[in-house]
PDB file of C-alpha atoms and ligand atoms in Angstrom:
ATOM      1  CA  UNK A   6     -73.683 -31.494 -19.115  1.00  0.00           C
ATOM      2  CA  UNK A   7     -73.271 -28.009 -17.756  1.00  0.00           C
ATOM      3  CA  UNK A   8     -72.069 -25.150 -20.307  1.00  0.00           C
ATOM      4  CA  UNK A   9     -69.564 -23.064 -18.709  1.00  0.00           C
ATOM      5  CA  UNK A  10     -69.607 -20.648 -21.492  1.00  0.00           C
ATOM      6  CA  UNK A  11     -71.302 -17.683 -18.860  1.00  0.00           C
ATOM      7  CA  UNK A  12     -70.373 -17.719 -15.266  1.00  0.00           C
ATOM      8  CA  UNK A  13     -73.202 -19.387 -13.339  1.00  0.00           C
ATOM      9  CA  UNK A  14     -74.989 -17.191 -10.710  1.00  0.00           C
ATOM     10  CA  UNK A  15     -75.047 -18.984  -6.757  1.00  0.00           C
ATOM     11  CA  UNK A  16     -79.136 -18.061  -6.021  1.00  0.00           C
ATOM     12  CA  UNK A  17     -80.599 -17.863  -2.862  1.00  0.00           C
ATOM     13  CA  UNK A  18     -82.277 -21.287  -1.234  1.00  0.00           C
ATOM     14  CA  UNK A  19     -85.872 -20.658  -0.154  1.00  0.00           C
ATOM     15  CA  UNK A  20     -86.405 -22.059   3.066  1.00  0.00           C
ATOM     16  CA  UNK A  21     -89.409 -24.327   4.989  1.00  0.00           C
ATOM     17  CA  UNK A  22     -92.130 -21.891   4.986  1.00  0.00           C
ATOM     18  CA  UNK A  23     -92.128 -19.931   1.905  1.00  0.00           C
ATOM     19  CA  UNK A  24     -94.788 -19.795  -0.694  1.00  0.00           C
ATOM     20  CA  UNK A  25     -92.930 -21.055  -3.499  1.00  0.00           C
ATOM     21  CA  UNK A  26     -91.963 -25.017  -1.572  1.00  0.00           C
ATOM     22  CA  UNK A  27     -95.642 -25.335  -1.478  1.00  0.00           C
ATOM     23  CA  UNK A  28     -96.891 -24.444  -4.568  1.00  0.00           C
ATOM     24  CA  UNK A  29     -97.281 -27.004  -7.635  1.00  0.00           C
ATOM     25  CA  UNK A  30     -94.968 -25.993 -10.131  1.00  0.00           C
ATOM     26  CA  UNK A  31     -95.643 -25.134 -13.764  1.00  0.00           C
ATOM     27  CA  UNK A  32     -94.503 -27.424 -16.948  1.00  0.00           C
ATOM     28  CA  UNK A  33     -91.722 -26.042 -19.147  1.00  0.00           C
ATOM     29  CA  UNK A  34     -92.478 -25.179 -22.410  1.00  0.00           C
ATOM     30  CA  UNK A  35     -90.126 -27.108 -25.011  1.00  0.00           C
ATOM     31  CA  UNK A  36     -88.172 -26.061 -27.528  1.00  0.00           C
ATOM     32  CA  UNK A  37     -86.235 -24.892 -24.023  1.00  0.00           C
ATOM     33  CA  UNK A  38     -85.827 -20.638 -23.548  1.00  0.00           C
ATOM     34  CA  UNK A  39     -82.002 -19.571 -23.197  1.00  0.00           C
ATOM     35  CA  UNK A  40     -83.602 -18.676 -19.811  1.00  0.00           C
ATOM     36  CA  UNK A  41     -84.032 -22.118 -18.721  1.00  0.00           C
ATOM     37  CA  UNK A  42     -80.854 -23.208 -20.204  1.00  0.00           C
ATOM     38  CA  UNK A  43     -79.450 -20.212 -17.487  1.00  0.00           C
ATOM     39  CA  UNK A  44     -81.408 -21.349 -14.734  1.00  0.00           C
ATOM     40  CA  UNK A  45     -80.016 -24.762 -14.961  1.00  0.00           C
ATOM     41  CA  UNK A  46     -76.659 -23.645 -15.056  1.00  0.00           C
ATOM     42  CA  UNK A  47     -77.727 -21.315 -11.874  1.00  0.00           C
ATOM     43  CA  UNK A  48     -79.553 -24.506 -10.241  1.00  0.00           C
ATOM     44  CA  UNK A  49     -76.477 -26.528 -10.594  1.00  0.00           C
ATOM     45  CA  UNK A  50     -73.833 -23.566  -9.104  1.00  0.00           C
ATOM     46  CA  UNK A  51     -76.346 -23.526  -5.908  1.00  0.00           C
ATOM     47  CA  UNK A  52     -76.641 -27.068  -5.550  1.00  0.00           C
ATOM     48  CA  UNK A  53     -72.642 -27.680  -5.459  1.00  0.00           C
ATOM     49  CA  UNK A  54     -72.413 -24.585  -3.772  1.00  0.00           C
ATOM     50  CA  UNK A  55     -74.173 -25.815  -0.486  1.00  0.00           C
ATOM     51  CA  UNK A  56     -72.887 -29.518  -1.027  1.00  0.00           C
ATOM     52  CA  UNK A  57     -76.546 -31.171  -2.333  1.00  0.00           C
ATOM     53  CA  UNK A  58     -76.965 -33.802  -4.366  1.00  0.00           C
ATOM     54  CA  UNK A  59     -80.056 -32.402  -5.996  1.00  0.00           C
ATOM     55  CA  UNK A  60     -82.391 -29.344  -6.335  1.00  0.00           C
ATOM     56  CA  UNK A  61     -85.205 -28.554  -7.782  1.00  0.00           C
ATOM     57  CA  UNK A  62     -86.298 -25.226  -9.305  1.00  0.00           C
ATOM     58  CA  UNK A  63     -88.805 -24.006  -6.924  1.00  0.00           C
ATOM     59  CA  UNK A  64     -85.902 -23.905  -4.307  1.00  0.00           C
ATOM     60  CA  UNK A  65     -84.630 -21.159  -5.876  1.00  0.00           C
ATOM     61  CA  UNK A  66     -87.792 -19.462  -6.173  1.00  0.00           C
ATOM     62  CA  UNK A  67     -88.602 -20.520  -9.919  1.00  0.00           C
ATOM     63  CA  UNK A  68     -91.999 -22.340  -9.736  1.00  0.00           C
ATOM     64  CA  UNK A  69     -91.117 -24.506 -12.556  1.00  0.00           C
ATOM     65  CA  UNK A  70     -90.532 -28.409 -13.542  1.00  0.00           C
ATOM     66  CA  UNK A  71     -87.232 -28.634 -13.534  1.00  0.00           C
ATOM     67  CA  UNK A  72     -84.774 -30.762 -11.391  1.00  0.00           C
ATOM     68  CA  UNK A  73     -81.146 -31.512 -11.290  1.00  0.00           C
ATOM     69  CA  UNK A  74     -80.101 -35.115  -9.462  1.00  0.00           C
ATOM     70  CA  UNK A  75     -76.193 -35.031  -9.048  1.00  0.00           C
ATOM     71  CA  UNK A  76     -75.127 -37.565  -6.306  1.00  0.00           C
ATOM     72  CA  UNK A  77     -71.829 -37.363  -5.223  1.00  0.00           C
ATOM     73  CA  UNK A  78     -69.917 -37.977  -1.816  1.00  0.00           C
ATOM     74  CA  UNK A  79     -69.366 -34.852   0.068  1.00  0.00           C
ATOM     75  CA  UNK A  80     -69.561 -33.406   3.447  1.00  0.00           C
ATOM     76  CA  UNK A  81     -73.134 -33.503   3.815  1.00  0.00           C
ATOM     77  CA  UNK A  82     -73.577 -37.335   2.358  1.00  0.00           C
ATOM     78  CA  UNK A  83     -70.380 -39.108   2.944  1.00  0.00           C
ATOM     79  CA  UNK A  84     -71.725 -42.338   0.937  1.00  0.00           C
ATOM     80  CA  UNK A  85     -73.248 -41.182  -2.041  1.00  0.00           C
ATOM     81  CA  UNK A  86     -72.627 -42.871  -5.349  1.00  0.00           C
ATOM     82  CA  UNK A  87     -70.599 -40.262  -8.019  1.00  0.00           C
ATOM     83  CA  UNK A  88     -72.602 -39.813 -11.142  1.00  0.00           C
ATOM     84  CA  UNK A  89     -72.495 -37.546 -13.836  1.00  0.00           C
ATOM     85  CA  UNK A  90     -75.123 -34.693 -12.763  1.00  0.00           C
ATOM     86  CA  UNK A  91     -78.482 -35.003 -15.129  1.00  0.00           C
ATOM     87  CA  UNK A  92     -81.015 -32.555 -15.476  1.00  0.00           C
ATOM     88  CA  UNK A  93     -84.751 -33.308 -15.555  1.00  0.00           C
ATOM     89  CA  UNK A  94     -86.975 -31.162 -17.321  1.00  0.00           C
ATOM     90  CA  UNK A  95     -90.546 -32.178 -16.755  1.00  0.00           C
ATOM     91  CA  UNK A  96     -89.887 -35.188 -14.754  1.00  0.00           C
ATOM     92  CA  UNK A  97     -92.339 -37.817 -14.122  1.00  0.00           C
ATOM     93  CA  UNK A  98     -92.772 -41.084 -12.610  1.00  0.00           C
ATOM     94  CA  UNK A  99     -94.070 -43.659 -14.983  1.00  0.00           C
ATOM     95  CA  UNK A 100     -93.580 -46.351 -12.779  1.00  0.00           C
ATOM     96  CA  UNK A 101     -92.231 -46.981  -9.193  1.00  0.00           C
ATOM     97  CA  UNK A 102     -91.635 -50.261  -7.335  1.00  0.00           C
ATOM     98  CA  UNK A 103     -93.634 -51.402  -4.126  1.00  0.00           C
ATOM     99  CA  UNK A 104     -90.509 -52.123  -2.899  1.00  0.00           C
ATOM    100  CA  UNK A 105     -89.086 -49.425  -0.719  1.00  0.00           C
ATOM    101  CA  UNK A 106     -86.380 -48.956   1.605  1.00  0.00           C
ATOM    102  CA  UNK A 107     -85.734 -46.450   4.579  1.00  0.00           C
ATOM    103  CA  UNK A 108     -83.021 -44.599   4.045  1.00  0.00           C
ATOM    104  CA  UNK A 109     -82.001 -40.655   5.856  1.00  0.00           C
ATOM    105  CA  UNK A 110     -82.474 -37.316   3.869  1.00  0.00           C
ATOM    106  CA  UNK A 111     -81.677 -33.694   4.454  1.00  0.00           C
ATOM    107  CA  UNK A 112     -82.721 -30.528   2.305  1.00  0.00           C
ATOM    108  CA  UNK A 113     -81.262 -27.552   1.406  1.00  0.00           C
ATOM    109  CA  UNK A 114     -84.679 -25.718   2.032  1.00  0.00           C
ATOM    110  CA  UNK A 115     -84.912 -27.605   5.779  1.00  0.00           C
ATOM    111  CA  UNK A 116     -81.793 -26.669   7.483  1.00  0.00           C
ATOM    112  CA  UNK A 117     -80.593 -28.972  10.524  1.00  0.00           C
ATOM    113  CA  UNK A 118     -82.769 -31.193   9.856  1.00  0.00           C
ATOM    114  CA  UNK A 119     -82.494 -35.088   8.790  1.00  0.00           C
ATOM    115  CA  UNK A 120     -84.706 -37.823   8.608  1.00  0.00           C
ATOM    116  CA  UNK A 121     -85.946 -41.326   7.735  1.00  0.00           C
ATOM    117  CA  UNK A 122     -87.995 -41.470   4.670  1.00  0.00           C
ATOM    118  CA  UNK A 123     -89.380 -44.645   3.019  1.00  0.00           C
ATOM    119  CA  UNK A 124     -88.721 -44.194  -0.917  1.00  0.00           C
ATOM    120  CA  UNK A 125     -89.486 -46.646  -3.911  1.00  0.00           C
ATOM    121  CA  UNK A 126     -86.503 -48.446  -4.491  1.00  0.00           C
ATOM    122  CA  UNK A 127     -86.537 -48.608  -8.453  1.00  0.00           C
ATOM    123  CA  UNK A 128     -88.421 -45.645 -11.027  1.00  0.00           C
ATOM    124  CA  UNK A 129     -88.741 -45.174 -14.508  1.00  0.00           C
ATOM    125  CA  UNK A 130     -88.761 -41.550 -15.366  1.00  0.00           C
ATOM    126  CA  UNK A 131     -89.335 -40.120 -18.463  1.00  0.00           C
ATOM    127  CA  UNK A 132     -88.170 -36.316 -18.809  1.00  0.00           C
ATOM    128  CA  UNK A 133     -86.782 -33.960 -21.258  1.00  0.00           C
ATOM    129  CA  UNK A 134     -82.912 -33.208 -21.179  1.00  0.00           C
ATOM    130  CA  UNK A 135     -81.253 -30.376 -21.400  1.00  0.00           C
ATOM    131  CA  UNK A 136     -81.458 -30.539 -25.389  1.00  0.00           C
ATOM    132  CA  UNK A 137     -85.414 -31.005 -25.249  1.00  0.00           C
ATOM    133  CA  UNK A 138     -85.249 -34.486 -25.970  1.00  0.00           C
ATOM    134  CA  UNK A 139     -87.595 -36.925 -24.543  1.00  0.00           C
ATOM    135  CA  UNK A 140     -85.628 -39.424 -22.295  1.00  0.00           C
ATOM    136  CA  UNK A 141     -86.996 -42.611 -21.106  1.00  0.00           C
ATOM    137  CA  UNK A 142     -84.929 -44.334 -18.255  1.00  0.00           C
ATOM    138  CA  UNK A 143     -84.277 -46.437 -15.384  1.00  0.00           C
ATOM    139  CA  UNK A 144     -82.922 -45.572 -11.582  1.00  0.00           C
ATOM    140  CA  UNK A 145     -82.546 -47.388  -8.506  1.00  0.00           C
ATOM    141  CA  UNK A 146     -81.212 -46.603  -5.035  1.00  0.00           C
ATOM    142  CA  UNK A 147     -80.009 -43.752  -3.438  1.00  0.00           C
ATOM    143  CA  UNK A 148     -80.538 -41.887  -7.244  1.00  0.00           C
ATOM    144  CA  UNK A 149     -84.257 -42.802  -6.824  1.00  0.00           C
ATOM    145  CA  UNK A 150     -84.506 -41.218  -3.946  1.00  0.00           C
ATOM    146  CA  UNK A 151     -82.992 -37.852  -4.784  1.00  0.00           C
ATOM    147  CA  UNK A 152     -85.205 -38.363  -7.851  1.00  0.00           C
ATOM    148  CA  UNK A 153     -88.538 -39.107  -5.429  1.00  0.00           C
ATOM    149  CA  UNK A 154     -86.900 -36.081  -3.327  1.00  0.00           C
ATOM    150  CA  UNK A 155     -86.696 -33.601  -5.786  1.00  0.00           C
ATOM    151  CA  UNK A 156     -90.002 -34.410  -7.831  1.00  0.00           C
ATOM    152  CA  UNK A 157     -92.099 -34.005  -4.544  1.00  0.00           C
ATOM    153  CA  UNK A 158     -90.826 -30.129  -4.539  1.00  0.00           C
ATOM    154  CA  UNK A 159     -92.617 -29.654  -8.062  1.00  0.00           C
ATOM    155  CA  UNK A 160     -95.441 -31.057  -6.287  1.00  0.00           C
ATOM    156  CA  UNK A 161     -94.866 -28.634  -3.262  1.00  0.00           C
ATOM    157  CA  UNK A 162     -94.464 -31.384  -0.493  1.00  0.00           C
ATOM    158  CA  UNK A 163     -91.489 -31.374   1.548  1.00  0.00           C
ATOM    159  CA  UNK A 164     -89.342 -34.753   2.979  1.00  0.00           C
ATOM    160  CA  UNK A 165     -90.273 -33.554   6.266  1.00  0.00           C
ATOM    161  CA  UNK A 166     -94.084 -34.364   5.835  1.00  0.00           C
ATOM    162  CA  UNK A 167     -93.151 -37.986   4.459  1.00  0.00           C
ATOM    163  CA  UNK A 168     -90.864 -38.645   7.586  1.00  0.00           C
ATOM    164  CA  UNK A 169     -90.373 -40.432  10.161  1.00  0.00           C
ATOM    165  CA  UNK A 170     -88.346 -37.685  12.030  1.00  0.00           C
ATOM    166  CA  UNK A 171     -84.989 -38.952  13.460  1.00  0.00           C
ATOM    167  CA  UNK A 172     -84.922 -38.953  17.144  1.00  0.00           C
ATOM    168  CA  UNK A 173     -80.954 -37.892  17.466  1.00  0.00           C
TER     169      UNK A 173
HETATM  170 ZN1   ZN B   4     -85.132 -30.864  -0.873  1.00  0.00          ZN
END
């Protein structure tokens, strides 16, 4: 999905604390800017950069709707399920099961940090992709999470205050 037609930028990762994680982020305006189209590209770099498997804009200081869920197995999640990276513009939750499972998250804005967090196990989102068309679509599992995960930073909440902090 990613253009590589300009060389993406690695941005810096704002950290627990700042302004920015707690804020409630602002609703792109669609057709998309070139500048958003950039930022994704930017968002993405970071993310593989420190080995996520999602971000959201805020976490790089942009208090916008925008998130990028691209689960993959690397160091920092050994188990993830490999998907083709998709970027959420707008995101929201139309509907979430009751059913929800424990399962343990990290963030690249909490560092050392992991914990238990009870998520809905099944969504359906409905977003704008990276061409400004409306999307309508289903996700389950550990992709639900990282989708739960990363629209909770557009609503400036962090994992950490939905945890049950891990005791190792
Ligand atoms: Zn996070």
């Amino acid at each position: 999905m990613m253009s590589t037609l300009h060389e993406a930028q690695i941005l810096s990762i704002a950290q627990q604390g700042e302004p920015v994680l707690a804020q409630l982020a602002q609703a792109v305006s669609n057709p998309l800017e070139s500048e958003v189209q950039t930022l994704i590209r930017n968002m993405h770099a970071t993310m593989l950069a420190a080995n996520g498997v999602g971000i959201a804009a805020p976490q790089v200081f942009q208090s916008l709707r925008i998130i990028i869920v691209a689960s993959r197995p690397n160091p920092r999640y050994p188990d993830a399920p490999l998907m083709e990276p998709i970027a959420m513009i707008n995101p929201e939750i139309l509907w979430q099961s009751t059913e929800t499972c424990l399962g343990e998250e990290g963030c690249l804005s909490v560092e050392n940090t992991r914990a238990q967090v009870a998520r809905a196990e099944h969504l359906k989102m409905r977003y704008l992709n990276q061409q400004g068309e409306k999307i309508e679509a289903d996700y389950s599992g550990f992709v639900a999470r990282i989708i739960q995960h990363e629209v909770d930073h557009l609503n400036g909440v962090l994992f950490v205050e939905r945890a049950e902090l891990a005791q190792d």
